[in-house]
Coordinates of C-alpha atoms in Angstrom, one line a residue:
X1 CA 106.6 179.3 116.1
X2 CA 109.4 177.7 117.9
X3 CA 107.2 174.7 118.9
X4 CA 106.3 174.1 115.2
X5 CA 110.0 174.1 114.3
X6 CA 110.7 171.6 117.1
X7 CA 107.9 169.3 116.0
X8 CA 109.0 169.5 112.4
X9 CA 112.6 168.7 113.5
X10 CA 111.3 165.7 115.6
X11 CA 109.2 164.4 112.7
X12 CA 112.2 164.9 110.3
X13 CA 114.4 162.9 112.7
X14 CA 111.8 160.2 113.0
X15 CA 111.5 160.0 109.2
X16 CA 115.3 159.7 108.8
X17 CA 115.4 156.9 111.4
X18 CA 112.6 155.0 109.6
X19 CA 114.4 155.4 106.2
X20 CA 117.7 154.2 107.7
X21 CA 116.0 151.2 109.2
X22 CA 114.4 150.4 105.9
X23 CA 117.7 150.6 104.1
X24 CA 119.4 148.3 106.5
X25 CA 116.6 145.7 106.6
X26 CA 116.2 145.6 102.8
X27 CA 118.5 142.6 102.2
X28 CA 116.6 140.6 104.8
X29 CA 113.2 141.3 103.2
X30 CA 114.7 140.6 99.8
X31 CA 116.0 137.2 101.0
X32 CA 112.6 136.4 102.6
X33 CA 110.8 137.3 99.4
X34 CA 113.1 135.1 97.3
X35 CA 112.7 132.1 99.7
X36 CA 108.9 132.5 99.8
X37 CA 108.8 132.5 96.0
X38 CA 110.9 129.3 95.9
X39 CA 108.7 127.6 98.5
X40 CA 105.6 128.5 96.5
X41 CA 107.2 127.1 93.3
X42 CA 108.2 123.8 95.1
X43 CA 104.8 123.4 96.7
X44 CA 103.1 123.9 93.4
X45 CA 105.3 121.3 91.7
X46 CA 104.6 118.9 94.6
X47 CA 100.9 119.3 94.3
X48 CA 100.9 118.8 90.6
X49 CA 102.9 115.6 91.0
X50 CA 100.5 114.4 93.6
X51 CA 97.5 115.1 91.4
X52 CA 99.1 113.2 88.5
X53 CA 99.9 110.3 90.8
X54 CA 96.3 110.2 92.0
X55 CA 94.9 110.4 88.5
X56 CA 97.1 107.4 87.5
X57 CA 96.0 105.5 90.6
X58 CA 92.4 106.2 89.8
X59 CA 92.9 104.8 86.3
X60 CA 94.3 101.6 87.8
X61 CA 91.4 101.3 90.2
X62 CA 88.9 101.9 87.4
X63 CA 90.6 99.3 85.3
X64 CA 90.6 96.8 88.2
X65 CA 86.9 97.5 88.9
X66 CA 85.8 96.9 85.3
X67 CA 87.9 93.8 84.7
X68 CA 86.3 90.5 84.0
X69 CA 85.8 87.9 86.8
X70 CA 84.9 90.4 89.5
X71 CA 81.3 90.4 90.8
X72 CA 79.5 93.0 92.8
X73 CA 82.0 95.7 92.0
X74 CA 84.6 94.1 94.4
X75 CA 88.2 94.8 93.5
X76 CA 90.3 91.7 94.0
X77 CA 92.9 89.5 92.4
X78 CA 92.7 86.1 91.0
X79 CA 96.3 85.4 92.2
X80 CA 97.0 85.2 95.9
X81 CA 99.9 84.2 98.1
X82 CA 99.4 81.4 100.6
X83 CA 101.8 80.5 103.3
X84 CA 102.9 76.9 103.4
X85 CA 105.4 76.0 106.0
X86 CA 108.5 78.2 105.9
X87 CA 107.8 79.5 102.3
X88 CA 105.0 81.0 100.2
X89 CA 103.2 79.5 97.2
X90 CA 101.0 81.1 94.6
X91 CA 97.4 80.0 94.6
X92 CA 95.5 80.9 91.4
X93 CA 91.8 81.5 90.9
X94 CA 90.9 81.3 94.6
X95 CA 87.2 81.7 95.3
X96 CA 85.9 85.2 96.2
X97 CA 83.8 83.9 99.0
X98 CA 86.9 83.2 101.1
X99 CA 87.9 86.9 101.0

């Protein structure tokens, strides 16, 4: 009977130690949980902004691909910069074969 009381006392002491540790570590876990929630929110916002940017970029690419004057589905421009001496000049309607 005495050994059962010792074991119950030891288990009770262990339980009290665990409860005390939990009470003292609660603010740390609460802070961790709040920071994790904030990180999740920021990452979600970043991903949504990246998706919106890529959608807009895709629309620009689609518009450039379907514009007049382009052949073979090549995306290009009819305005180019050409270096002349120390400066740059604009060359319009350059031939695509020179790309």
